Amino acid sequence: MNLRTLRAFVEVVRQGGFSQAAEVVSLTQSSVSKAVKTLEDELGMPLLNRIGHKSHLTAAGEIAYRRALVLLAERSDLIAEINDLRGLKRGVLRLGLPPVGSGALFAAMFAAFRLRYPQIDIELIEHGSKRLCESLEGGEVDLAALLMPIHEDFDYQEVRREPLMVLMPVAHSLAKRKHVDFQALADSPFILFEAGFALNAMILAACERKGVVPKVTARSAQIDFIVDLVGAGLGVAFLPRMLAHKHLHPGITLVPLDAADTDWHIALAWRKNAHLPPAAVAWLDLAKEMHNSAHR
């Protein structure tokens, strides 16, 4: 059993197929298939059920996938510790960010970090919260920006906390309210982000606590499109205050959301007991410095 074989198997699971995994690991599809077959032969049990072009984990595959993530993470830690010897003159920061709000939160940090450490390469991946957690757990990234609360497997450093605003057309019956709750919004169609976005889960959980079953009329991964749909009168949407003000235009009004446990609370997370490379420590230090500066 070798780590390249485990990596191929993990990517088949993550990408949902052999051809997609082959692109990620830079191998041919036949090489990836052979790697998975070798692993199955070595373990003496099938790991994947192949149905058409899709592959699903067997019970043995679930165990192998979970253990493979741990082994690959250990390899990542080994490389990180060796790279410590080189200090901050060279290195790589592997950073995972969500699609929502990353520009507003981290663009200035990217510029400041580049000025301080011009030889550090930043490898950036953007995914929804669930995939970011998997990437962090598997050692693919050193740090990931996640919504609070953070899973107990991770340590974290808080970055920013923003209340949610309700975006609604200026002609909406609630547009002149000083604040609005989910009961008042129960008859308004909701425009949400696509599945896998942590902001969705937070909104839907808050609705459930209040006994509200929202009518979801549209979903998108693009903030601009969501805002345009609100302006066209299709429904209401929800954004953190800083993003809502950034995307405000004349056809839309903003009303503060009055609901407990719905603040957009972002933190930078990393695996507990993992070795953080110097570049990741430097990024955390800069984040703390800029956060403290903004609150003076």
Short mmCIF file of C-alpha atoms in Angstrom, two decimals:
data_model
loop_
_atom_site.label_atom_id
_atom_site.label_comp_id
_atom_site.label_asym_id
_atom_site.label_seq_id
_atom_site.Cartn_x
_atom_site.Cartn_y
_atom_site.Cartn_z
CA MET A 1 0.00 0.00 0.00
CA ASN A 2 1.46 3.36 -0.98
CA LEU A 3 0.29 6.92 -0.58
CA ARG A 4 -0.11 7.53 -4.32
CA THR A 5 -2.58 4.62 -4.46
CA LEU A 6 -4.48 6.02 -1.48
CA ARG A 7 -4.55 9.48 -3.05
CA ALA A 8 -6.00 8.06 -6.28
CA PHE A 9 -8.69 6.19 -4.32
CA VAL A 10 -9.57 9.28 -2.25
CA GLU A 11 -9.95 11.43 -5.37
CA VAL A 12 -12.20 8.86 -7.06
CA VAL A 13 -14.50 9.17 -4.03
CA ARG A 14 -14.27 12.97 -3.91
CA GLN A 15 -14.66 13.60 -7.62
CA GLY A 16 -17.35 10.97 -8.12
CA GLY A 17 -15.61 9.04 -10.88
CA PHE A 18 -12.36 7.74 -12.35
CA SER A 19 -11.97 10.19 -15.23
CA GLN A 20 -12.50 13.21 -12.97
CA ALA A 21 -10.03 11.81 -10.41
CA ALA A 22 -7.46 11.19 -13.15
CA GLU A 23 -7.45 14.91 -13.99
CA VAL A 24 -6.87 15.88 -10.35
CA VAL A 25 -3.97 13.47 -9.73
CA SER A 26 -2.48 13.95 -13.23
CA LEU A 27 -2.71 10.27 -14.21
CA THR A 28 -4.54 8.39 -16.95
CA GLN A 29 -7.95 6.95 -16.17
CA SER A 30 -6.58 3.43 -16.58
CA SER A 31 -3.79 4.18 -14.06
CA VAL A 32 -6.35 5.39 -11.51
CA SER A 33 -8.51 2.29 -12.11
CA LYS A 34 -5.45 0.08 -11.67
CA ALA A 35 -4.50 1.86 -8.44
CA VAL A 36 -7.96 1.30 -6.94
CA LYS A 37 -7.96 -2.33 -8.09
CA THR A 38 -4.53 -2.85 -6.50
CA LEU A 39 -5.81 -1.42 -3.22
CA GLU A 40 -8.90 -3.66 -3.33
CA ASP A 41 -6.74 -6.72 -4.01
CA GLU A 42 -4.42 -5.82 -1.15
CA LEU A 43 -7.29 -5.35 1.29
CA GLY A 44 -9.18 -8.37 -0.05
CA MET A 45 -12.54 -6.59 -0.34
CA PRO A 46 -14.25 -4.36 -2.89
CA LEU A 47 -14.15 -0.67 -1.95
CA LEU A 48 -16.45 0.75 -4.63
CA ASN A 49 -19.75 -0.24 -6.15
CA ARG A 50 -19.58 0.79 -9.80
CA ILE A 51 -23.00 1.68 -11.20
CA GLY A 52 -22.76 3.09 -14.71
CA HIS A 53 -20.39 6.05 -14.62
CA LYS A 54 -20.87 6.53 -10.88
CA SER A 55 -18.97 4.88 -8.01
CA HIS A 56 -20.26 4.50 -4.46
CA LEU A 57 -18.38 3.39 -1.36
CA THR A 58 -18.96 -0.07 0.09
CA ALA A 59 -18.82 -0.59 3.85
CA ALA A 60 -15.13 -1.50 3.50
CA GLY A 61 -14.67 1.52 1.27
CA GLU A 62 -16.04 3.83 3.98
CA ILE A 63 -13.38 2.56 6.39
CA ALA A 64 -10.61 2.76 3.79
CA TYR A 65 -11.61 6.30 2.81
CA ARG A 66 -11.63 7.52 6.42
CA ARG A 67 -8.26 5.94 7.17
CA ALA A 68 -6.76 7.18 3.90
CA LEU A 69 -7.61 10.76 4.84
CA VAL A 70 -5.67 10.35 8.10
CA LEU A 71 -2.62 8.84 6.37
CA LEU A 72 -2.54 11.55 3.73
CA ALA A 73 -2.83 14.20 6.42
CA GLU A 74 0.15 12.66 8.25
CA ARG A 75 2.18 12.85 5.04
CA SER A 76 1.21 16.50 4.72
CA ASP A 77 2.39 17.17 8.28
CA LEU A 78 5.73 15.48 7.57
CA ILE A 79 6.35 17.68 4.55
CA ALA A 80 5.28 20.78 6.47
CA GLU A 81 7.74 20.11 9.29
CA ILE A 82 10.60 19.58 6.86
CA ASN A 83 9.69 22.81 5.08
CA ASP A 84 10.02 24.61 8.41
CA LEU A 85 13.76 24.32 8.00
CA ARG A 86 13.56 26.70 5.08
CA GLY A 87 11.81 29.39 7.10
CA LEU A 88 9.66 32.00 5.38
CA LYS A 89 12.00 32.76 2.50
CA ARG A 90 10.27 30.08 0.49
CA GLY A 91 7.23 27.93 0.99
CA VAL A 92 3.56 27.43 0.23
CA LEU A 93 0.41 28.54 2.02
CA ARG A 94 -2.49 26.24 1.16
CA LEU A 95 -5.66 28.14 1.91
CA GLY A 96 -9.31 27.11 1.60
CA LEU A 97 -11.93 29.85 1.27
CA PRO A 98 -15.71 29.81 0.81
CA PRO A 99 -17.23 31.48 -2.26
CA VAL A 100 -19.32 33.86 -0.13
CA GLY A 101 -17.53 36.90 1.26
CA SER A 102 -13.93 35.85 0.64
CA GLY A 103 -13.12 38.87 -1.51
CA ALA A 104 -14.43 41.38 1.01
CA LEU A 105 -12.70 39.64 3.92
CA PHE A 106 -9.38 38.52 2.49
CA ALA A 107 -8.45 40.57 -0.61
CA ALA A 108 -6.59 43.17 1.46
CA MET A 109 -4.88 40.38 3.42
CA PHE A 110 -3.64 38.78 0.21
CA ALA A 111 -2.05 42.07 -0.84
CA ALA A 112 -0.44 42.66 2.58
CA PHE A 113 0.84 39.09 2.79
CA ARG A 114 2.38 39.31 -0.67
CA LEU A 115 4.25 42.48 0.30
CA ARG A 116 5.67 40.88 3.44
CA TYR A 117 6.45 37.45 2.01
CA PRO A 118 6.93 37.76 -1.76
CA GLN A 119 8.49 34.29 -2.06
CA ILE A 120 5.58 32.45 -0.45
CA ASP A 121 3.22 30.88 -2.96
CA ILE A 122 -0.47 30.82 -2.08
CA GLU A 123 -2.44 27.80 -3.29
CA LEU A 124 -6.09 28.74 -3.04
CA ILE A 125 -9.11 26.48 -3.29
CA GLU A 126 -12.72 27.67 -3.10
CA HIS A 127 -15.49 25.33 -1.97
CA GLY A 128 -18.58 25.18 0.16
CA SER A 129 -18.25 24.48 3.86
CA LYS A 130 -18.65 20.69 3.67
CA ARG A 131 -15.93 20.26 1.06
CA LEU A 132 -13.62 22.70 2.87
CA CYS A 133 -13.93 20.61 6.05
CA GLU A 134 -13.00 17.48 4.09
CA SER A 135 -10.02 19.25 2.51
CA LEU A 136 -8.85 20.43 5.92
CA GLU A 137 -9.31 17.01 7.46
CA GLY A 138 -7.41 15.38 4.59
CA GLY A 139 -4.47 17.78 4.84
CA GLU A 140 -5.11 19.35 1.43
CA VAL A 141 -5.13 22.82 2.97
CA ASP A 142 -3.34 24.27 5.99
CA LEU A 143 -6.11 26.71 6.88
CA ALA A 144 -9.76 27.03 5.90
CA ALA A 145 -12.21 29.88 6.50
CA LEU A 146 -15.33 28.32 8.03
CA LEU A 147 -18.53 29.53 9.62
CA MET A 148 -18.82 29.17 13.38
CA PRO A 149 -19.41 26.92 15.23
CA ILE A 150 -16.25 25.06 14.27
CA HIS A 151 -16.13 21.25 14.45
CA GLU A 152 -14.38 19.88 17.54
CA ASP A 153 -11.66 18.29 15.36
CA PHE A 154 -10.35 21.76 14.49
CA ASP A 155 -8.73 24.66 16.30
CA TYR A 156 -9.60 28.13 15.08
CA GLN A 157 -9.01 31.87 15.20
CA GLU A 158 -11.97 34.21 14.79
CA VAL A 159 -11.86 36.63 11.86
CA ARG A 160 -15.13 38.55 11.60
CA ARG A 161 -18.71 38.62 12.85
CA GLU A 162 -21.51 40.25 10.86
CA PRO A 163 -25.29 40.25 11.33
CA LEU A 164 -27.45 39.09 8.42
CA MET A 165 -29.48 41.54 6.37
CA VAL A 166 -32.64 40.69 4.43
CA LEU A 167 -32.50 41.88 0.83
CA MET A 168 -35.94 42.67 -0.56
CA PRO A 169 -37.43 44.67 -3.43
CA VAL A 170 -38.16 48.29 -2.52
CA ALA A 171 -41.88 47.61 -3.16
CA HIS A 172 -42.01 44.73 -0.65
CA SER A 173 -44.62 45.17 2.08
CA LEU A 174 -41.91 44.80 4.77
CA ALA A 175 -39.36 47.11 3.14
CA LYS A 176 -39.88 49.96 5.60
CA ARG A 177 -39.53 47.82 8.75
CA LYS A 178 -36.63 48.57 11.13
CA HIS A 179 -36.07 44.81 11.43
CA VAL A 180 -37.84 41.64 10.39
CA ASP A 181 -38.02 38.04 11.65
CA PHE A 182 -38.67 34.73 9.92
CA GLN A 183 -42.34 34.62 10.92
CA ALA A 184 -42.92 37.89 9.09
CA LEU A 185 -41.07 36.51 6.07
CA ALA A 186 -42.95 33.20 6.01
CA ASP A 187 -45.05 34.18 2.96
CA SER A 188 -42.12 35.61 0.99
CA PRO A 189 -40.27 33.33 -1.46
CA PHE A 190 -36.64 32.75 -0.43
CA ILE A 191 -33.68 32.99 -2.80
CA LEU A 192 -30.87 30.92 -1.30
CA PHE A 193 -27.39 29.81 -2.19
CA GLU A 194 -26.85 26.38 -3.67
CA ALA A 195 -26.72 23.26 -1.49
CA GLY A 196 -23.46 22.88 0.44
CA PHE A 197 -23.22 26.54 1.47
CA ALA A 198 -23.06 26.91 5.25
CA LEU A 199 -25.11 30.12 5.13
CA ASN A 200 -28.05 28.10 3.77
CA ALA A 201 -27.90 25.60 6.60
CA MET A 202 -27.83 28.40 9.16
CA ILE A 203 -30.88 30.13 7.64
CA LEU A 204 -32.89 26.91 7.30
CA ALA A 205 -32.05 25.82 10.85
CA ALA A 206 -33.20 29.19 12.19
CA CYS A 207 -36.47 28.85 10.23
CA GLU A 208 -37.02 25.37 11.65
CA ARG A 209 -36.53 26.63 15.20
CA LYS A 210 -39.34 29.11 14.59
CA GLY A 211 -41.60 26.61 12.86
CA VAL A 212 -41.32 28.37 9.50
CA VAL A 213 -41.18 26.30 6.31
CA PRO A 214 -39.74 28.64 3.67
CA LYS A 215 -40.74 28.57 0.01
CA VAL A 216 -37.45 28.42 -1.87
CA THR A 217 -37.99 29.88 -5.32
CA ALA A 218 -34.39 29.90 -6.61
CA ARG A 219 -30.82 28.94 -5.72
CA SER A 220 -27.51 30.21 -7.06
CA ALA A 221 -23.81 30.22 -6.23
CA GLN A 222 -23.42 33.81 -7.48
CA ILE A 223 -24.12 36.74 -5.17
CA ASP A 224 -24.66 39.19 -8.04
CA PHE A 225 -27.28 36.92 -9.61
CA ILE A 226 -29.08 36.47 -6.28
CA VAL A 227 -29.17 40.24 -5.80
CA ASP A 228 -30.49 40.74 -9.34
CA LEU A 229 -33.25 38.17 -8.71
CA VAL A 230 -34.30 40.11 -5.60
CA GLY A 231 -34.33 43.34 -7.62
CA ALA A 232 -36.53 41.63 -10.22
CA GLY A 233 -39.09 40.86 -7.51
CA LEU A 234 -38.56 37.09 -7.36
CA GLY A 235 -38.19 36.96 -3.56
CA VAL A 236 -36.00 37.85 -0.59
CA ALA A 237 -32.41 36.87 0.10
CA PHE A 238 -29.95 36.99 2.99
CA LEU A 239 -26.39 38.34 3.11
CA PRO A 240 -23.94 39.40 5.81
CA ARG A 241 -24.17 43.16 6.38
CA MET A 242 -20.80 44.01 4.80
CA LEU A 243 -21.69 42.11 1.62
CA ALA A 244 -25.26 43.39 1.53
CA HIS A 245 -24.08 47.01 1.55
CA LYS A 246 -21.46 46.25 -1.08
CA HIS A 247 -24.10 44.84 -3.45
CA LEU A 248 -26.89 47.33 -2.71
CA HIS A 249 -28.51 49.00 -5.72
CA PRO A 250 -31.58 51.25 -6.18
CA GLY A 251 -34.09 48.43 -6.73
CA ILE A 252 -33.31 46.80 -3.38
CA THR A 253 -33.68 47.70 0.27
CA LEU A 254 -31.94 46.17 3.28
CA VAL A 255 -33.68 45.28 6.53
CA PRO A 256 -31.81 43.79 9.52
CA LEU A 257 -32.78 40.19 10.31
CA ASP A 258 -34.06 39.70 13.85
CA ALA A 259 -33.22 36.06 14.56
CA ALA A 260 -31.01 34.40 17.15
CA ASP A 261 -27.88 32.50 16.12
CA THR A 262 -27.79 33.84 12.58
CA ASP A 263 -24.68 36.01 12.66
CA TRP A 264 -22.21 35.33 9.86
CA HIS A 265 -19.28 34.43 12.10
CA ILE A 266 -16.14 33.50 10.17
CA ALA A 267 -13.01 31.85 11.61
CA LEU A 268 -9.78 30.45 10.21
CA ALA A 269 -9.57 26.78 11.20
CA TRP A 270 -6.86 24.13 11.21
CA ARG A 271 -6.60 20.51 12.35
CA LYS A 272 -6.03 19.99 16.06
CA ASN A 273 -2.50 18.82 16.87
CA ALA A 274 -1.44 19.36 13.24
CA HIS A 275 1.86 21.00 12.50
CA LEU A 276 1.17 24.44 11.02
CA PRO A 277 3.82 25.53 8.51
CA PRO A 278 5.39 28.96 9.05
CA ALA A 279 3.44 30.45 6.15
CA ALA A 280 0.14 29.47 7.83
CA VAL A 281 1.29 30.90 11.17
CA ALA A 282 2.26 34.14 9.39
CA TRP A 283 -1.19 34.30 7.77
CA LEU A 284 -2.89 33.85 11.16
CA ASP A 285 -0.69 36.55 12.68
CA LEU A 286 -1.58 38.95 9.86
CA ALA A 287 -5.29 38.15 10.23
CA LYS A 288 -5.13 38.92 13.95
CA GLU A 289 -3.20 42.12 13.31
CA MET A 290 -5.71 43.37 10.70
CA HIS A 291 -8.68 42.33 12.84
CA ASN A 292 -7.32 44.24 15.86
CA SER A 293 -6.53 47.26 13.69
CA ALA A 294 -10.09 47.34 12.33
CA HIS A 295 -11.54 47.39 15.87
CA ARG A 296 -9.42 50.17 17.32
#
